[in-house]
Amino acid sequence: MTHTSQVVVIGGGQAGLAAGYHLRRLGLDFVILDAQITPGGAWQHTWDSLHLFSPAAYSSLPGRLMPTQIGETYPDAQHVVEYLTDYEKRYELPVERPVRVLGVHRDGPLLRVETDSGTWRARAVISATGAWWRPFLPAVSGRADFEGRQLHTVEYHSPDEFTGRRVVVVGGGNSGAQIAADLAHATQLTWVTQRPPSFLADDIDGRALFDTATARRRALDEGRTDTGGVASLGDIVAVPPVRAARDRGLLAARPMFSRLVPDGVEWADGTRSEADAIIWCTGFRPTLSHLTPLQLRGGRGRIATEGTRAVGEPRLHLLGYGDWTGPASATLIGVGRPAREAAREISALLTAGAT
Ligand code: FAD
């Protein structure tokens, strides 16, 4: 079956919904196609104890403040799922689920969006498919030799299945630190990071990160000197469970090992640590395979953009993947602004095309 719509948004997580909010305000005809069965994007799949690194009021999409979660300064992932579920209902966003987009193709003046449930033709497309769906594993010698269990952040749910086991957690970002803290009390934990872990000061959370990113964007917009981004503040937000584990001395990290051996990991000096499981908290890559037919891929698997617009295809916008599609655009509070810019540019493009 073939449908037509002025705009197709691919992905119904927070970025797709923020796009929908602004497309609706501009009176455009659009549809959001989402591969999940239920609302909430990646937040439905994170580990049980995950809490945001910003308070609710600093984790809101355009139009509607995230309500406070009773008893929690930092809301949990389930609270975010409930917020996103309510958000799409409240704004009557036209989300079709489950619909997986297989490929976006040029088709004369239109873009043709092929899915597992039919075809959509559109004058513009916003891709907002996130990164959770493309876990990244570094190349490490001996990976196939390890006889224990290996999993990525996306497969980790709770410490229960690892109680009393020897677990190696790899990764010095927020996921690595939070999962290490989650496991520290119940397992024999070895936390491994490529460089020594860099904790943000305890009184700095996502609010300060967002304010720093905003100040930098303003400075750059106004042609002033670059004030430096959030990277200089540190890598790990010391959310309460991380802080507690660190202060009890449970988060001492070791440097990266050089290879895996059948029963554990081995460092360059020959020392070993035995392990039943290795959890790779080594990040993600943007989910862009549905855009392959457009042949836009540049370096590091990314697509070159100006703002959110693809340089090689002005009818395509990319939203929410990281700073390369707008400062802080891969956060709840940060995606609103690039979503508004994408919707405005598309509106202008459609108006110009109609005259
Ligand atoms: P997603 O939530 O991944 O949504 C994308 C949607 O697109 C999904 O529903 C997916 O199924 C769908 N999709 C993918 N491919 C297709 C396809 N081909 N066809 C149709 N649909 C498709 N941000 C904060 O603001 N605060 C935090 O505290 C915070 N903590 C985080 C902690 C972790 C561990 C991680 C990984 C991220 C965190 N983030 C945080 C960052 C960010 O807010 C999330 O990654 C967020 O889920 C990104 O939203 P999104 O809409 O871009 O992508």
Coordinates of C-alpha atoms and ligand atoms in Angstrom, one line a residue:
M1 CA 0.0 0.0 0.0
T2 CA 1.3 3.5 -0.8
H3 CA 0.6 6.5 1.4
T4 CA 1.5 10.2 0.9
S5 CA 2.4 12.7 3.5
Q6 CA 4.2 16.1 3.2
V7 CA 6.7 14.9 5.8
V8 CA 7.7 11.5 7.1
V9 CA 9.5 11.3 10.5
I10 CA 11.4 8.1 11.0
G11 CA 11.6 7.1 14.7
G12 CA 9.2 7.8 17.5
G13 CA 11.5 8.3 20.4
Q14 CA 12.0 11.7 22.0
A15 CA 13.6 13.3 18.9
G16 CA 10.8 12.1 16.6
L17 CA 8.2 13.4 19.0
A18 CA 9.9 16.8 19.4
A19 CA 9.9 17.0 15.6
G20 CA 6.2 16.1 15.5
Y21 CA 5.4 18.9 18.0
H22 CA 7.0 21.6 15.8
L23 CA 5.6 20.2 12.5
R24 CA 2.1 20.2 14.1
R25 CA 2.6 23.8 15.2
L26 CA 3.5 24.8 11.7
G27 CA 0.4 23.1 10.3
L28 CA 2.3 20.5 8.2
D29 CA 0.9 17.2 7.3
F30 CA 3.2 14.4 8.6
V31 CA 3.4 10.9 10.0
I32 CA 5.9 9.4 12.5
L33 CA 6.9 5.8 11.7
D34 CA 8.4 3.9 14.7
A35 CA 9.7 0.4 14.8
Q36 CA 8.8 -0.1 18.5
I37 CA 5.5 -1.7 19.6
T38 CA 5.0 0.8 22.4
P39 CA 6.0 4.4 23.0
G40 CA 9.2 5.5 24.7
G41 CA 12.0 4.8 22.2
A42 CA 15.2 3.5 23.8
W43 CA 14.1 4.3 27.3
Q44 CA 12.0 1.2 27.3
H45 CA 15.1 -1.0 27.1
T46 CA 17.6 0.5 29.5
W47 CA 18.8 -1.3 32.7
D48 CA 16.4 -1.3 35.7
S49 CA 18.2 1.2 38.0
L50 CA 19.0 3.9 35.3
H51 CA 18.2 7.4 36.5
L52 CA 18.5 10.6 34.4
F53 CA 21.5 12.8 35.2
S54 CA 19.2 15.9 35.3
P55 CA 16.1 16.7 37.4
A56 CA 12.7 16.4 35.7
A57 CA 12.4 20.1 34.9
Y58 CA 15.7 19.9 33.0
S59 CA 14.6 16.9 31.0
S60 CA 11.6 18.3 29.1
L61 CA 10.6 18.3 25.5
P62 CA 9.1 21.4 23.9
G63 CA 5.7 22.5 25.2
R64 CA 5.3 20.3 28.3
L65 CA 7.5 20.2 31.4
M66 CA 8.3 16.7 32.6
P67 CA 6.4 16.2 35.9
T68 CA 8.6 15.5 39.0
Q69 CA 8.8 11.9 40.0
I70 CA 7.6 11.5 43.5
G71 CA 10.5 10.7 45.8
E72 CA 13.2 11.1 43.1
T73 CA 15.3 14.2 42.2
Y74 CA 16.5 12.3 39.1
P75 CA 13.7 10.5 37.4
D76 CA 14.1 6.8 36.3
A77 CA 13.7 5.5 32.8
Q78 CA 10.2 4.3 33.4
H79 CA 9.2 7.8 34.3
V80 CA 10.6 9.0 31.0
V81 CA 8.6 6.3 29.1
E82 CA 5.4 7.5 30.9
Y83 CA 6.2 11.1 30.0
L84 CA 6.8 10.3 26.3
T85 CA 3.7 8.1 26.2
D86 CA 1.6 11.0 27.6
Y87 CA 3.4 13.5 25.3
E88 CA 2.4 11.9 22.1
K89 CA -1.2 11.4 23.3
R90 CA -1.5 15.0 24.5
Y91 CA -0.3 16.5 21.2
E92 CA -2.2 13.8 19.2
L93 CA 1.0 13.0 17.3
P94 CA 0.3 10.6 14.4
V95 CA 2.7 7.7 15.2
E96 CA 2.4 4.5 13.3
R97 CA 3.7 1.4 15.2
P98 CA 5.3 -0.9 14.7
V99 CA 6.6 0.2 11.3
R100 CA 10.2 -0.3 10.4
V101 CA 11.7 1.8 7.7
L102 CA 13.9 -0.3 5.4
G103 CA 15.1 2.4 3.0
V104 CA 14.7 6.0 1.8
H105 CA 15.0 6.6 -1.9
R106 CA 15.0 9.6 -4.2
D107 CA 12.0 9.4 -6.4
G108 CA 11.8 12.5 -8.7
P109 CA 10.5 15.5 -6.7
L110 CA 9.7 13.2 -3.7
L111 CA 11.4 10.9 -1.3
R112 CA 10.1 7.3 -1.2
V113 CA 10.1 5.6 2.2
E114 CA 10.0 1.8 2.0
T115 CA 8.9 0.1 5.1
D116 CA 7.9 -3.4 6.3
S117 CA 4.3 -2.2 6.2
G118 CA 4.0 -0.3 2.9
T119 CA 5.4 2.7 1.1
W120 CA 5.2 6.4 2.0
R121 CA 5.9 9.2 -0.5
A122 CA 7.0 12.5 1.1
R123 CA 8.4 15.9 0.2
A124 CA 10.7 15.8 3.2
V125 CA 12.0 13.3 5.7
I126 CA 13.3 13.7 9.2
S127 CA 15.4 10.8 10.4
A128 CA 15.4 10.4 14.2
T129 CA 16.3 6.8 14.8
G130 CA 18.8 7.2 17.7
A131 CA 21.8 5.1 18.4
W132 CA 20.7 2.5 21.0
W133 CA 20.1 0.0 18.1
R134 CA 23.7 0.0 17.0
P135 CA 25.9 -1.0 19.9
F136 CA 29.6 -0.5 19.4
L137 CA 32.2 -3.1 20.4
P138 CA 35.9 -2.3 20.1
A139 CA 38.2 -4.7 18.3
V140 CA 40.1 -6.5 21.1
S141 CA 42.4 -9.4 20.6
G142 CA 41.1 -12.8 21.8
R143 CA 37.4 -11.9 21.9
A144 CA 36.4 -15.2 20.4
D145 CA 38.6 -17.1 22.9
F146 CA 36.8 -15.9 26.0
E147 CA 34.6 -18.8 27.3
G148 CA 32.4 -16.7 29.6
R149 CA 29.5 -14.4 28.7
Q150 CA 29.9 -11.2 26.8
L151 CA 27.2 -8.5 26.6
H152 CA 26.8 -4.9 25.7
T153 CA 25.1 -2.1 27.7
V154 CA 22.0 -2.7 25.7
E155 CA 21.7 -6.3 27.1
Y156 CA 22.3 -5.5 30.8
H157 CA 19.3 -5.2 33.0
S158 CA 20.2 -5.7 36.7
P159 CA 22.8 -7.1 39.0
D160 CA 20.6 -10.1 40.0
E161 CA 21.9 -12.4 37.3
F162 CA 25.5 -11.7 38.3
T163 CA 25.4 -12.1 42.1
G164 CA 28.6 -13.5 43.4
R165 CA 30.1 -13.7 39.9
R166 CA 33.4 -12.2 38.6
V167 CA 32.4 -9.4 36.2
V168 CA 34.6 -7.1 34.1
V169 CA 32.9 -3.8 33.1
V170 CA 34.6 -2.0 30.3
G171 CA 34.1 1.7 29.7
G172 CA 34.7 5.0 31.4
G173 CA 31.6 6.9 30.4
N174 CA 28.3 7.3 32.2
S175 CA 27.0 3.9 31.3
G176 CA 30.2 2.1 32.4
A177 CA 30.3 4.0 35.7
Q178 CA 26.6 3.5 36.4
I179 CA 26.7 -0.2 35.6
A180 CA 29.9 -0.7 37.6
A181 CA 28.2 1.0 40.6
D182 CA 25.1 -1.2 40.1
L183 CA 27.3 -4.3 40.3
A184 CA 29.9 -3.2 42.8
H185 CA 28.0 -4.4 45.9
A186 CA 26.9 -7.9 44.7
T187 CA 29.7 -9.1 42.4
Q188 CA 33.5 -9.4 42.2
L189 CA 33.9 -6.4 40.0
T190 CA 36.8 -5.3 37.9
W191 CA 36.2 -1.9 36.2
V192 CA 38.4 -1.2 33.2
T193 CA 38.7 2.2 31.5
Q194 CA 40.8 3.4 28.7
R195 CA 42.0 6.5 30.6
P196 CA 41.5 7.2 34.4
P197 CA 37.9 7.9 35.1
S198 CA 37.1 11.6 35.2
F199 CA 34.1 12.4 37.5
L200 CA 32.4 15.8 37.3
A201 CA 32.3 17.7 40.5
D202 CA 29.5 16.3 42.8
D203 CA 27.4 19.5 42.5
I204 CA 27.5 19.4 38.7
D205 CA 24.7 17.5 36.9
G206 CA 23.0 17.6 33.6
R207 CA 21.7 21.1 34.3
A208 CA 25.2 22.5 34.3
L209 CA 26.1 20.4 31.2
F210 CA 23.2 21.9 29.3
D211 CA 24.0 25.5 30.5
T212 CA 27.6 25.1 29.4
A213 CA 26.6 23.7 26.0
T214 CA 24.1 26.6 25.6
A215 CA 26.7 29.2 26.6
R216 CA 29.0 27.8 24.0
R217 CA 26.4 27.8 21.3
R218 CA 25.5 31.4 22.0
A219 CA 29.2 32.4 21.9
L220 CA 29.7 30.7 18.6
D221 CA 26.4 32.1 17.2
E222 CA 27.5 35.6 18.1
G223 CA 31.0 35.1 16.7
R224 CA 32.7 35.3 20.1
T225 CA 35.6 33.1 21.2
D226 CA 34.7 29.4 21.7
T227 CA 34.1 29.0 25.5
G228 CA 34.8 25.3 25.3
G229 CA 32.3 22.5 25.5
V230 CA 31.2 20.2 28.2
A231 CA 34.1 17.8 27.6
S232 CA 36.4 19.9 29.9
L233 CA 34.1 19.4 32.8
G234 CA 34.7 15.6 33.0
D235 CA 33.1 12.4 31.6
I236 CA 31.0 11.0 34.4
V237 CA 28.1 12.6 36.2
A238 CA 28.4 11.6 39.8
V239 CA 24.7 10.6 40.2
P240 CA 23.9 9.4 43.7
P241 CA 24.6 5.7 43.3
V242 CA 27.9 6.4 41.4
R243 CA 28.9 8.8 44.1
A244 CA 28.1 6.3 46.9
A245 CA 30.0 3.5 45.3
R246 CA 33.0 5.7 44.5
D247 CA 33.1 7.1 48.1
R248 CA 33.1 3.6 49.5
G249 CA 36.1 2.8 47.4
L250 CA 34.3 0.4 45.1
L251 CA 35.0 2.2 41.8
A252 CA 38.8 1.9 41.5
A253 CA 39.4 1.5 37.8
R254 CA 42.1 -0.4 36.1
P255 CA 43.6 0.5 32.7
M256 CA 42.4 -1.3 29.6
F257 CA 43.6 -4.9 29.3
S258 CA 45.4 -6.0 26.2
R259 CA 43.5 -9.2 25.3
L260 CA 40.9 -11.7 26.3
V261 CA 41.9 -15.2 27.4
P262 CA 39.6 -18.2 27.8
D263 CA 38.9 -17.5 31.5
G264 CA 39.3 -13.7 31.7
V265 CA 41.4 -10.7 30.6
E266 CA 45.1 -10.1 30.5
W267 CA 47.1 -6.9 30.7
A268 CA 50.2 -6.1 28.8
D269 CA 52.4 -6.9 31.8
G270 CA 51.0 -10.5 31.9
T271 CA 48.8 -10.0 34.9
R272 CA 45.3 -11.5 34.6
S273 CA 41.9 -11.2 36.1
E274 CA 39.5 -14.2 35.9
A275 CA 36.0 -13.4 34.7
D276 CA 32.6 -15.1 34.3
A277 CA 31.2 -12.2 32.3
I278 CA 32.4 -9.1 30.4
I279 CA 30.0 -6.1 30.0
W280 CA 31.1 -3.8 27.2
C281 CA 29.9 -0.3 28.0
T282 CA 31.6 1.0 24.9
G283 CA 29.0 3.2 23.3
F284 CA 26.9 3.3 20.2
R285 CA 26.9 4.5 16.6
P286 CA 24.1 6.3 14.8
T287 CA 21.4 4.1 13.3
L288 CA 21.5 5.2 9.7
S289 CA 21.4 2.0 7.5
H290 CA 17.9 3.0 6.2
L291 CA 19.5 6.0 4.5
T292 CA 22.1 3.9 2.6
P293 CA 20.2 4.2 -0.7
L294 CA 20.8 8.0 -0.6
Q295 CA 24.6 7.5 -0.6
L296 CA 25.3 10.3 1.8
R297 CA 27.7 8.6 4.2
G298 CA 30.8 10.6 5.0
G299 CA 33.7 10.0 7.5
R300 CA 33.1 8.1 10.8
G301 CA 29.8 6.7 9.5
R302 CA 28.1 10.1 9.7
I303 CA 26.3 12.2 7.2
A304 CA 27.5 15.7 6.6
T305 CA 24.9 18.2 8.0
E306 CA 24.4 22.0 8.1
G307 CA 22.4 22.3 11.3
T308 CA 20.1 19.3 10.9
R309 CA 19.9 19.4 7.1
A310 CA 21.9 16.8 5.1
V311 CA 24.3 18.6 2.9
G312 CA 23.9 16.2 0.1
E313 CA 20.0 16.0 0.2
P314 CA 18.2 19.2 1.4
R315 CA 14.9 17.3 1.8
L316 CA 16.5 15.2 4.5
H317 CA 17.1 16.3 8.1
L318 CA 18.8 14.3 10.9
L319 CA 17.8 14.8 14.4
G320 CA 19.0 13.7 17.8
Y321 CA 22.1 11.7 17.0
G322 CA 24.7 13.9 18.8
D323 CA 26.3 17.3 18.7
W324 CA 26.9 17.0 14.9
T325 CA 23.1 17.4 14.4
G326 CA 22.8 20.3 17.0
P327 CA 24.3 21.0 20.4
A328 CA 23.0 18.6 23.0
S329 CA 20.5 17.2 20.5
A330 CA 20.8 13.7 21.9
T331 CA 19.3 14.8 25.2
L332 CA 15.7 15.4 26.2
I333 CA 16.1 19.1 26.9
G334 CA 18.5 19.7 24.0
V335 CA 16.5 18.2 21.1
G336 CA 13.7 20.9 21.1
R337 CA 15.7 23.6 19.5
P338 CA 17.1 21.6 16.5
A339 CA 13.6 20.0 16.1
R340 CA 12.2 23.5 15.7
E341 CA 14.9 24.5 13.3
A342 CA 14.3 21.3 11.2
A343 CA 10.5 21.9 11.1
R344 CA 11.0 25.6 10.1
E345 CA 13.4 24.7 7.3
I346 CA 11.1 22.1 6.0
S347 CA 8.2 24.4 6.1
A348 CA 10.2 27.0 4.1
L349 CA 11.2 24.4 1.6
L350 CA 7.7 23.2 1.1
T351 CA 6.4 26.8 0.7
A352 CA 9.2 27.6 -1.8
G353 CA 8.3 24.5 -3.7
A354 CA 4.6 25.4 -3.8
T355 CA 5.2 28.8 -5.4
Ligands
FAD1 P1 15.7 6.6 20.5 O1 15.1 6.8 21.9 O2 16.6 5.5 20.3 O3 14.4 6.5 19.6 C1 14.6 6.2 18.2 C2 13.3 5.4 17.8 O4 13.5 5.2 16.4 C3 13.2 4.1 18.5 O5 11.8 4.0 18.9 C4 13.5 3.1 17.4 O6 12.9 1.9 17.5 C5 13.1 3.8 16.1 N1 13.8 3.3 14.9 C6 15.1 3.0 14.8 N2 15.3 2.6 13.5 C7 14.1 2.7 12.9 C8 13.7 2.3 11.5 N3 14.6 1.9 10.6 N4 12.4 2.5 11.2 C9 11.5 3.0 12.2 N5 11.9 3.3 13.4 C10 13.2 3.1 13.8 N6 19.6 12.1 27.9 C11 19.1 12.9 28.8 O7 18.5 14.0 28.4 N7 19.3 12.7 30.1 C12 19.8 11.6 30.6 O8 20.0 11.4 31.8 C13 20.3 10.6 29.6 N8 20.8 9.4 30.1 C14 21.2 8.5 29.1 C15 21.7 7.3 29.6 C16 22.0 6.3 28.6 C17 22.5 5.0 29.1 C18 21.9 6.5 27.3 C19 22.3 5.5 26.3 C20 21.4 7.8 26.8 C21 21.1 8.8 27.7 N9 20.6 10.0 27.3 C22 20.2 10.9 28.3 C23 20.6 10.3 25.9 C24 19.3 10.3 25.1 O9 18.4 11.1 25.7 C25 18.8 9.0 24.7 O10 19.8 8.2 24.1 C26 17.5 9.0 23.9 O11 16.9 7.8 23.9 C27 17.7 9.4 22.4 O12 16.4 9.6 21.8 P2 16.1 9.5 20.3 O13 14.7 9.8 20.1 O14 17.2 10.2 19.5 O15 16.4 7.9 20.0

